[in-house]
Short mmCIF file of C-alpha atoms and ligand atoms in Angstrom, two decimals:
data_model
loop_
_atom_site.label_atom_id
_atom_site.label_comp_id
_atom_site.label_asym_id
_atom_site.label_seq_id
_atom_site.Cartn_x
_atom_site.Cartn_y
_atom_site.Cartn_z
CA MET Z 259 111.14 93.83 126.00
CA THR Z 260 110.13 92.66 122.82
CA HIS Z 261 106.52 93.50 120.89
CA GLU Z 262 105.45 90.17 122.38
CA ASP Z 263 105.88 91.44 126.01
CA GLN Z 264 103.98 94.70 125.52
CA ALA Z 265 100.35 94.70 126.55
CA TYR Z 266 98.37 93.92 123.33
CA ILE Z 267 95.29 96.28 122.67
CA GLY Z 268 94.32 95.39 119.21
CA PRO Z 269 92.99 97.53 116.16
CA GLU Z 270 89.75 98.64 117.58
CA ALA Z 271 91.23 100.23 120.62
CA ILE Z 272 94.05 101.92 118.97
CA VAL Z 273 91.39 103.46 116.97
CA ALA Z 274 89.36 104.35 119.57
CA LYS Z 275 92.21 106.08 121.20
CA ARG Z 276 93.24 108.03 118.45
CA LYS Z 277 89.96 109.15 118.14
CA GLN Z 278 89.75 110.11 121.98
CA TYR Z 279 93.26 111.50 122.24
CA GLY Z 280 94.48 112.79 118.78
CA TYR Z 281 93.09 115.28 116.46
CA PRO Z 282 90.48 114.44 113.79
CA CYS Z 283 92.79 115.30 111.00
CA THR Z 284 94.53 112.33 111.04
CA ALA Z 285 93.27 108.96 109.27
CA ASN Z 286 94.27 105.41 108.70
CA PHE Z 287 93.94 103.51 105.75
CA TYR Z 288 91.32 100.37 105.59
CA LYS Z 289 87.96 99.35 106.65
CA ASN Z 290 89.44 96.63 108.65
CA PRO Z 291 93.16 97.80 109.87
CA PRO Z 292 95.67 95.44 111.20
CA GLN Z 293 97.70 96.34 114.22
CA ILE Z 294 101.34 96.48 113.22
CA VAL Z 295 103.47 94.91 115.58
CA GLY Z 296 106.81 93.89 113.61
CA GLY Z 297 108.77 94.43 110.58
CA LYS Z 298 111.65 92.59 108.99
CA MET Z 299 113.23 93.89 105.82
CA HIS Z 300 110.59 94.16 103.12
CA LYS Z 301 107.73 92.59 105.22
CA LEU Z 302 105.46 94.07 108.23
CA TYR Z 303 103.62 91.90 110.80
CA ASP Z 304 100.21 92.10 112.33
CA GLN Z 305 99.15 90.92 115.85
CA GLU Z 306 98.29 87.63 114.60
CA GLY Z 307 101.35 86.82 112.90
CA LYS Z 308 100.35 87.51 109.54
CA SER Z 309 102.76 88.99 107.23
CA TYR Z 310 102.49 91.71 104.37
CA VAL Z 311 105.10 92.59 101.87
CA ASP Z 312 105.20 96.39 102.33
CA PHE Z 313 104.89 98.22 99.03
CA PHE Z 314 104.42 101.75 100.80
CA THR Z 315 107.21 101.71 103.38
CA GLY Z 316 105.78 104.27 105.41
CA VAL Z 317 105.54 106.50 102.50
CA SER Z 318 108.92 106.08 100.77
CA VAL Z 319 110.85 105.70 103.79
CA VAL Z 320 112.17 102.35 104.76
CA ALA Z 321 113.87 101.91 101.59
CA CYS Z 322 116.62 99.52 102.88
CA GLY Z 323 113.94 97.27 104.55
CA HIS Z 324 112.56 97.12 108.19
CA CYS Z 325 114.80 96.77 111.00
CA ASN Z 326 117.55 96.24 108.95
CA GLU Z 327 120.21 94.81 111.35
CA ALA Z 328 123.18 96.31 109.19
CA ILE Z 329 121.58 99.97 110.03
CA THR Z 330 120.06 99.37 113.37
CA GLY Z 331 122.86 97.99 114.73
CA ARG Z 332 124.70 101.11 114.11
CA THR Z 333 121.93 103.30 115.30
CA ILE Z 334 121.82 101.23 118.41
CA GLU Z 335 125.78 101.44 119.13
CA GLN Z 336 125.38 105.30 118.87
CA LEU Z 337 122.45 105.25 121.11
CA GLN Z 338 124.58 103.69 123.78
CA LYS Z 339 127.53 105.73 123.40
CA LEU Z 340 126.12 109.35 123.00
CA GLN Z 341 122.55 110.45 121.98
CA HIS Z 342 122.50 114.22 121.90
CA THR Z 343 124.21 117.06 122.52
CA SER Z 344 122.87 119.57 120.30
CA THR Z 345 125.11 121.60 117.52
CA ILE Z 346 126.40 124.02 120.33
CA TYR Z 347 128.86 121.18 121.08
CA LEU Z 348 131.15 119.27 119.10
CA THR Z 349 130.18 115.72 117.87
CA GLN Z 350 131.62 113.57 114.74
CA PRO Z 351 128.77 111.89 113.12
CA MET Z 352 127.22 114.91 111.57
CA VAL Z 353 130.29 116.44 110.08
CA ASP Z 354 131.17 112.99 108.92
CA LEU Z 355 127.82 112.87 107.17
CA ALA Z 356 127.88 116.48 105.88
CA GLU Z 357 131.47 115.24 104.22
CA ARG Z 358 130.03 112.14 102.97
CA LEU Z 359 127.10 113.79 101.20
CA ALA Z 360 129.57 116.66 99.63
CA ASN Z 361 131.63 113.82 98.34
CA GLY Z 362 130.25 111.64 95.89
CA ILE Z 363 126.60 111.26 96.93
CA LEU Z 364 124.98 114.87 96.10
CA PRO Z 365 125.07 115.96 92.71
CA GLY Z 366 127.51 118.73 91.04
CA ASN Z 367 128.63 121.50 93.44
CA LEU Z 368 126.32 120.91 96.36
CA LYS Z 369 129.02 120.84 99.14
CA ARG Z 370 127.23 122.17 102.35
CA THR Z 371 124.30 120.57 104.44
CA PHE Z 372 122.32 121.88 107.20
CA PHE Z 373 120.38 119.14 109.31
CA VAL Z 374 117.00 119.24 110.47
CA ASN Z 375 114.20 116.45 111.50
CA SER Z 376 111.59 116.18 108.87
CA GLY Z 377 111.02 117.09 104.96
CA SER Z 378 108.60 120.14 106.01
CA GLU Z 379 111.60 121.40 108.14
CA ALA Z 380 114.14 120.63 105.24
CA ASN Z 381 112.06 122.43 102.58
CA GLU Z 382 111.20 125.51 105.01
CA GLY Z 383 114.87 125.88 105.44
CA ALA Z 384 115.73 125.66 101.67
CA LEU Z 385 112.89 128.44 101.16
CA LEU Z 386 114.82 130.59 104.00
CA VAL Z 387 118.12 130.18 102.39
CA ALA Z 388 116.83 131.19 98.88
CA ARG Z 389 114.89 134.43 100.32
CA MET Z 390 118.54 135.32 102.15
CA HIS Z 391 120.48 134.64 99.13
CA THR Z 392 118.25 136.44 96.28
CA LYS Z 393 116.52 139.12 98.91
CA ARG Z 394 113.24 138.33 97.38
CA ARG Z 395 110.01 137.35 98.81
CA SER Z 396 107.89 135.10 96.68
CA PHE Z 397 107.98 131.69 95.01
CA LEU Z 398 106.93 129.56 92.23
CA ALA Z 399 105.78 125.85 92.79
CA LEU Z 400 104.18 123.47 90.67
CA GLU Z 401 100.37 122.64 90.86
CA TYR Z 402 99.57 119.58 92.78
CA GLY Z 403 102.91 119.57 94.44
CA LEU Z 404 103.45 118.54 98.10
CA HIS Z 405 106.13 120.22 100.18
CA GLY Z 406 105.18 120.24 103.48
CA ARG Z 407 102.91 121.41 106.81
CA THR Z 408 104.62 124.03 107.83
CA PHE Z 409 103.25 127.69 107.25
CA LEU Z 410 105.88 128.40 104.51
CA THR Z 411 105.83 124.84 102.98
CA MET Z 412 102.08 124.68 103.25
CA ASN Z 413 101.89 127.94 100.88
CA VAL Z 414 103.97 126.38 98.32
CA THR Z 415 102.22 123.21 98.44
CA GLY Z 416 99.69 122.79 95.46
CA ILE Z 417 97.33 119.82 96.55
CA PRO Z 418 94.21 121.46 97.89
CA MET Z 419 93.98 118.81 100.43
CA TRP Z 420 97.00 119.65 102.22
CA ARG Z 421 96.49 123.17 102.14
CA THR Z 422 94.88 122.93 105.62
CA ASP Z 423 95.34 126.64 106.90
CA ASP Z 424 92.43 128.97 105.80
CA PHE Z 425 94.94 132.06 106.33
CA LEU Z 426 97.66 131.03 103.91
CA ASP Z 427 99.48 133.82 102.33
CA LYS Z 428 97.75 133.97 98.87
CA GLU Z 429 100.32 136.59 97.54
CA VAL Z 430 103.67 134.63 98.29
CA THR Z 431 103.37 131.43 95.75
CA THR Z 432 102.62 131.47 92.25
CA PHE Z 433 101.37 128.07 90.79
CA ILE Z 434 102.35 126.80 87.36
CA PRO Z 435 100.36 123.96 85.79
CA ARG Z 436 102.18 120.71 86.08
CA PRO Z 437 103.36 118.82 83.23
CA TYR Z 438 100.80 116.37 83.47
CA ASP Z 439 97.06 116.66 82.47
CA ALA Z 440 94.58 113.57 81.71
CA SER Z 441 93.30 115.18 78.70
CA MET Z 442 96.76 115.67 76.80
CA ASP Z 443 99.81 113.97 76.17
CA VAL Z 444 102.82 114.40 78.41
CA GLU Z 445 104.97 116.34 76.16
CA SER Z 446 101.89 118.85 75.32
CA ALA Z 447 101.38 118.93 79.21
CA ALA Z 448 105.12 119.87 79.97
CA ARG Z 449 105.05 122.39 77.03
CA ARG Z 450 102.09 124.16 78.26
CA SER Z 451 103.63 124.11 81.75
CA LEU Z 452 106.77 126.02 80.76
CA ASP Z 453 104.71 128.40 78.52
CA ALA Z 454 103.03 129.48 81.62
CA LEU Z 455 106.32 129.96 83.24
CA ALA Z 456 107.57 131.69 80.34
CA ASP Z 457 104.43 134.01 81.06
CA VAL Z 458 104.77 134.59 84.47
CA LEU Z 459 108.37 135.50 84.22
CA ALA Z 460 107.99 137.94 81.78
CA GLU Z 461 105.56 139.55 83.96
CA LYS Z 462 107.35 139.47 87.11
CA GLY Z 463 110.52 137.19 87.05
CA ASP Z 464 112.56 139.45 89.05
CA THR Z 465 110.17 139.06 92.27
CA PHE Z 466 110.74 135.27 92.85
CA ALA Z 467 113.50 133.71 95.12
CA ALA Z 468 113.26 130.22 94.16
CA MET Z 469 111.13 127.47 92.33
CA ILE Z 470 110.33 124.35 94.28
CA VAL Z 471 109.56 121.17 92.50
CA GLU Z 472 109.51 117.43 93.19
CA PRO Z 473 111.37 115.81 90.27
CA ILE Z 474 108.79 113.22 90.41
CA GLN Z 475 105.42 114.38 92.22
CA GLY Z 476 104.78 111.64 94.65
CA ASN Z 477 101.53 112.75 96.43
CA GLY Z 478 100.16 114.35 93.46
CA GLY Z 479 100.17 110.66 91.59
CA MET Z 480 103.55 109.92 90.19
CA ILE Z 481 103.58 112.48 87.53
CA VAL Z 482 107.04 112.04 85.62
CA PRO Z 483 107.89 114.93 83.42
CA PRO Z 484 109.55 114.45 80.04
CA ASP Z 485 113.65 114.36 79.92
CA TRP Z 486 114.00 117.72 78.48
CA TYR Z 487 111.62 119.51 81.15
CA PHE Z 488 113.70 120.66 84.03
CA SER Z 489 116.59 121.69 81.95
CA GLU Z 490 114.65 124.07 80.23
CA MET Z 491 113.10 125.21 83.28
CA LYS Z 492 116.44 125.63 85.05
CA ALA Z 493 117.49 127.69 81.99
CA MET Z 494 114.55 130.04 82.06
CA LEU Z 495 114.71 130.51 85.81
CA GLU Z 496 118.71 131.41 85.85
CA LYS Z 497 117.71 134.16 83.35
CA HIS Z 498 115.86 135.83 86.29
CA GLY Z 499 118.23 135.00 89.17
CA ILE Z 500 115.66 132.45 90.45
CA LEU Z 501 116.93 129.44 92.36
CA LEU Z 502 115.91 125.88 91.64
CA ILE Z 503 115.16 123.78 94.71
CA ALA Z 504 114.62 119.95 94.06
CA ASP Z 505 112.44 118.66 96.76
CA GLU Z 506 113.93 114.91 96.83
CA ILE Z 507 112.19 113.85 99.97
CA GLN Z 508 110.13 111.19 98.49
CA THR Z 509 112.76 110.88 95.26
CA GLY Z 510 115.80 110.64 96.97
CA TYR Z 511 118.41 108.07 97.86
CA GLY Z 512 117.90 105.45 95.04
CA ARG Z 513 113.94 105.25 94.88
CA THR Z 514 113.89 106.42 91.35
CA GLY Z 515 116.83 104.28 89.85
CA ARG Z 516 119.17 106.91 90.62
CA MET Z 517 120.51 108.19 93.83
CA PHE Z 518 118.32 111.49 93.28
CA GLY Z 519 115.55 111.89 90.97
CA ILE Z 520 116.57 115.05 89.56
CA GLU Z 521 119.63 113.16 88.07
CA HIS Z 522 117.34 111.62 85.49
CA PHE Z 523 116.84 115.03 83.96
CA GLY Z 524 120.61 116.01 83.46
CA ILE Z 525 120.66 119.24 85.75
CA VAL Z 526 122.05 120.11 89.27
CA PRO Z 527 119.46 122.24 91.14
CA ASP Z 528 120.85 125.26 93.24
CA ILE Z 529 119.26 123.33 96.45
CA LEU Z 530 118.16 120.23 97.21
CA THR Z 531 116.15 118.83 100.13
CA MET Z 532 115.96 115.39 101.47
CA ALA Z 533 114.50 113.29 104.40
CA LYS Z 534 112.59 109.89 104.50
CA ALA Z 535 114.88 107.41 103.47
CA LEU Z 536 117.94 108.99 104.64
CA GLY Z 537 117.12 107.63 108.13
CA ASN Z 538 115.23 104.39 107.04
CA GLY Z 539 112.79 105.20 109.88
CA ILE Z 540 115.04 107.40 112.24
CA PRO Z 541 113.79 110.86 111.71
CA ILE Z 542 116.07 113.28 109.70
CA GLY Z 543 115.90 115.95 107.12
CA ALA Z 544 118.45 118.03 105.44
CA PHE Z 545 119.18 120.79 102.84
CA SER Z 546 121.87 121.19 100.87
CA THR Z 547 123.48 123.84 98.62
CA THR Z 548 126.71 125.32 97.01
CA ASP Z 549 129.42 127.27 98.86
CA GLU Z 550 128.15 130.69 97.29
CA ILE Z 551 124.34 130.14 98.38
CA ALA Z 552 125.14 128.47 101.54
CA ALA Z 553 127.10 131.54 102.62
CA SER Z 554 124.12 133.64 102.62
CA LEU Z 555 122.34 131.71 105.78
CA ASN Z 556 124.47 134.06 107.99
CA ARG Z 557 122.60 134.95 110.61
CA PRO Z 558 122.12 132.86 113.59
CA SER Z 559 120.32 129.45 113.11
CA ALA Z 560 120.19 126.05 114.80
CA SER Z 561 118.07 123.23 114.97
CA THR Z 562 118.04 121.30 118.75
CA PHE Z 563 117.79 117.93 117.12
CA GLY Z 564 119.30 118.24 113.66
CA GLY Z 565 122.24 116.48 112.83
CA ASN Z 566 122.24 114.66 116.17
CA PRO Z 567 124.87 111.76 116.74
CA VAL Z 568 121.94 109.20 116.51
CA SER Z 569 120.30 110.10 113.26
CA SER Z 570 123.87 111.12 111.63
CA ALA Z 571 125.29 107.79 112.59
CA THR Z 572 122.18 105.69 111.06
CA ALA Z 573 122.42 108.11 107.71
CA LEU Z 574 125.92 106.82 107.23
CA ALA Z 575 125.07 103.25 107.93
CA VAL Z 576 122.25 103.67 105.41
CA LEU Z 577 124.63 105.06 102.77
CA ASP Z 578 127.10 102.28 103.36
CA TYR Z 579 123.83 99.79 102.83
CA ILE Z 580 122.94 101.32 99.62
CA GLU Z 581 126.16 101.45 98.17
CA GLN Z 582 127.51 97.97 99.34
CA GLU Z 583 123.87 96.45 98.18
CA GLY Z 584 124.08 98.14 94.87
CA LEU Z 585 120.41 99.26 95.70
CA VAL Z 586 120.23 102.11 93.42
CA GLU Z 587 121.22 100.14 90.51
CA ARG Z 588 118.55 97.19 91.68
CA SER Z 589 115.82 99.64 92.04
CA GLN Z 590 116.59 100.60 88.33
CA HIS Z 591 116.50 97.20 87.27
CA ILE Z 592 113.98 95.59 89.27
CA GLY Z 593 111.84 98.75 89.80
CA GLY Z 594 111.50 98.84 86.11
CA LYS Z 595 110.42 95.38 85.88
CA LEU Z 596 107.77 95.90 88.39
CA ILE Z 597 106.56 98.93 85.94
CA GLU Z 598 106.45 96.51 83.14
CA GLY Z 599 104.36 94.29 85.03
CA LEU Z 600 101.97 97.02 85.91
CA LYS Z 601 101.84 98.11 82.56
CA GLU Z 602 100.91 94.43 81.37
CA LEU Z 603 97.95 94.59 83.87
CA GLN Z 604 96.97 97.94 82.45
CA ALA Z 605 96.60 96.13 78.85
CA LYS Z 606 94.48 93.54 80.72
CA HIS Z 607 92.40 95.30 82.91
CA SER Z 608 90.26 98.75 82.00
CA ALA Z 609 90.21 99.90 85.70
CA ILE Z 610 93.62 100.85 85.29
CA VAL Z 611 94.18 103.60 82.85
CA ASP Z 612 97.74 104.90 83.33
CA VAL Z 613 101.03 103.25 84.70
CA ARG Z 614 103.65 106.03 85.66
CA GLY Z 615 106.92 106.00 87.41
CA LYS Z 616 110.42 105.17 87.74
CA GLY Z 617 112.28 102.39 89.40
CA PHE Z 618 110.83 101.58 92.70
CA MET Z 619 108.35 104.63 92.42
CA ALA Z 620 105.61 103.66 90.42
CA GLY Z 621 101.72 104.39 90.42
CA ALA Z 622 98.70 103.02 88.50
CA GLU Z 623 95.95 105.16 88.08
CA VAL Z 624 92.51 103.47 88.55
CA ARG Z 625 89.61 104.70 86.67
CA GLY Z 626 85.76 103.71 87.50
CA ALA Z 627 82.54 105.27 86.10
CA ASP Z 628 83.34 108.43 87.72
CA ASP Z 629 85.75 110.19 90.23
CA GLN Z 630 83.66 108.52 93.04
CA GLN Z 631 84.17 105.31 91.86
CA SER Z 632 87.53 105.55 91.06
CA ALA Z 633 88.13 106.58 94.49
CA GLU Z 634 86.03 103.54 96.00
CA TRP Z 635 87.61 101.15 93.91
CA THR Z 636 91.13 102.25 94.95
CA ASP Z 637 90.27 101.71 98.52
CA ILE Z 638 88.47 98.34 97.48
CA ILE Z 639 91.85 97.51 95.74
CA LEU Z 640 93.92 98.42 98.64
CA GLU Z 641 91.70 96.48 101.17
CA ASN Z 642 91.86 93.09 99.05
CA MET Z 643 95.44 93.48 98.60
CA LYS Z 644 95.88 93.89 102.40
CA ASP Z 645 93.88 90.76 102.88
CA ARG Z 646 96.07 88.82 100.65
CA GLY Z 647 99.27 90.00 102.30
CA PHE Z 648 100.33 93.03 100.37
CA ILE Z 649 100.48 96.64 101.80
CA ILE Z 650 99.80 99.12 98.73
CA GLY Z 651 99.82 102.91 99.16
CA LYS Z 652 97.45 105.41 97.23
CA ASN Z 653 98.06 108.91 96.12
CA GLY Z 654 96.78 111.29 93.45
CA VAL Z 655 94.73 114.25 93.53
CA GLY Z 656 91.59 112.10 93.28
CA ARG Z 657 93.18 109.67 95.84
CA ASN Z 658 92.78 107.14 92.78
CA VAL Z 659 96.27 106.15 92.14
CA LEU Z 660 97.98 102.98 93.34
CA ALA Z 661 101.56 103.50 94.96
CA PHE Z 662 104.43 101.23 94.50
CA GLN Z 663 107.23 102.24 96.64
CA PRO Z 664 108.79 98.94 97.93
CA ALA Z 665 111.78 98.36 100.21
CA MET Z 666 114.68 98.46 97.58
CA VAL Z 667 115.45 95.01 98.69
CA THR Z 668 112.25 93.48 98.02
CA PRO Z 669 112.66 89.88 96.30
CA TRP Z 670 111.49 89.65 92.85
CA GLU Z 671 109.62 86.78 93.79
CA ASP Z 672 107.34 88.78 96.12
CA ILE Z 673 106.86 91.52 93.62
CA GLU Z 674 105.75 88.80 91.26
CA ALA Z 675 103.39 87.51 93.92
CA MET Z 676 101.86 91.11 94.24
CA LEU Z 677 101.37 91.47 90.48
CA LYS Z 678 99.30 87.99 90.46
CA ALA Z 679 97.22 89.07 93.23
CA LEU Z 680 96.74 92.58 92.03
CA ASP Z 681 95.57 90.79 88.79
CA GLU Z 682 93.09 88.65 90.68
CA VAL Z 683 92.04 91.65 92.46
CA LEU Z 684 91.21 93.99 89.51
CA GLY Z 685 89.57 91.08 87.94
CA SER Z 686 87.17 90.99 90.70
CA LEU Z 687 85.92 94.70 90.57
CA THR Z 688 82.31 95.07 89.27
CA HIS Z 689 81.35 97.73 87.01
CA ARG Z 690 78.58 99.78 87.99
CA LYS Z 691 75.29 99.54 85.56
C1 PLP G 460 107.66 115.47 98.46
C2 PLP G 460 107.58 115.69 99.79
N1 PLP G 460 108.07 116.87 100.44
C3 PLP G 460 107.68 117.21 101.89
C4 PLP G 460 106.91 116.25 102.47
C5 PLP G 460 106.87 116.37 103.83
O1 PLP G 460 107.79 115.88 104.77
P1 PLP G 460 107.58 115.44 106.44
O2 PLP G 460 106.37 114.52 106.36
O3 PLP G 460 108.74 114.55 106.70
O4 PLP G 460 107.64 116.76 106.93
C6 PLP G 460 106.71 115.17 101.97
C7 PLP G 460 106.08 114.15 102.71
O5 PLP G 460 105.17 113.04 102.36
C8 PLP G 460 106.82 114.79 100.68
O6 PLP G 460 106.42 113.57 100.03
#
């Protein structure tokens, strides 16, 4: 059955059903949201056949393009052969994937991988293995980071709006200021961040199992630390036997112009977590570490769906596609041009106060007369861009950063067309008197 055959109910009915049968915590973008019924490579299609160039890719997931036949063909082949057994039985795609990651994909001596189903679960596993390895309970994290929705990952999440649980364990995480503050330059903010870390380590460095960081904060508003930041951090942590977990759930698999975001900073983390783009839309997550650290996860643990043949076969197809098409290099080159284009718009429009990012992970901060107007303008831009055929994302602590995380296969002409449309939309914003 194709989507044309499905009984079409339309956006209003979907919103009504979500209200009636879902939980109030979930939200959707747009005053007038389209019903998305199809996707092909860098484009999405709505119920009326209108096409949209997708610059958010389901939040940094569909990096190789929607319904990419080179990938879905192998997913379908596996689906028809063997779908699920659990890891209690022997299947090949999972071990092939783990081997492939160890030999040439993961940095340094990260050689062992445990497969799960989502980013939250990957981080939860990483935190667990860090605790088991160090025999310590507490964690360090950066302010305004996002690491997940499970209890422990929510505890290390620093964005207030994603700390949903009123009963989080206030003792378990110590937050360090992130390497960004609108009132100072990036170098000073990064220095302040590491100074604060030094103070905490001096006081109670031997209580922490790990520090978890996103190499570039995504949900926090595309925060890129200076080149030296993570190597200094790693050296400081090592002195106290604290592991560094790189959360590559958003930055992983070429998005930033390197296979992993942390590679921009010249260090290898102790544990690396991944999800999103590894499956290009099929749920998969994983945490990888060294032989030595992995040896500590030695009590029984298993994920029913983790490493199932379908997600593993899909991930292998994703890795083949990224390599064959040179998508990491493309992200660096074409993504770099996207960022330049956004900087040109910043020079022209006062509503854009900062442009940040690397490769195809770019953000443009919107500022109006006050925080409220900044968020309102961001929504107006998103709505107008959608009407012109461009799906843009948003993030940032004040929900005022336009997020550009397109499929890495997006042709330059479509990026140019988006920049032109954005230029017009920014020019139409009316300033409050
Ligand atoms: C950096 C980062 N870590 C973890 C997560 C949680 O992943 P998931 O929603 O797959 O549980 C996200 C989700 O957006 C993320 O961006």
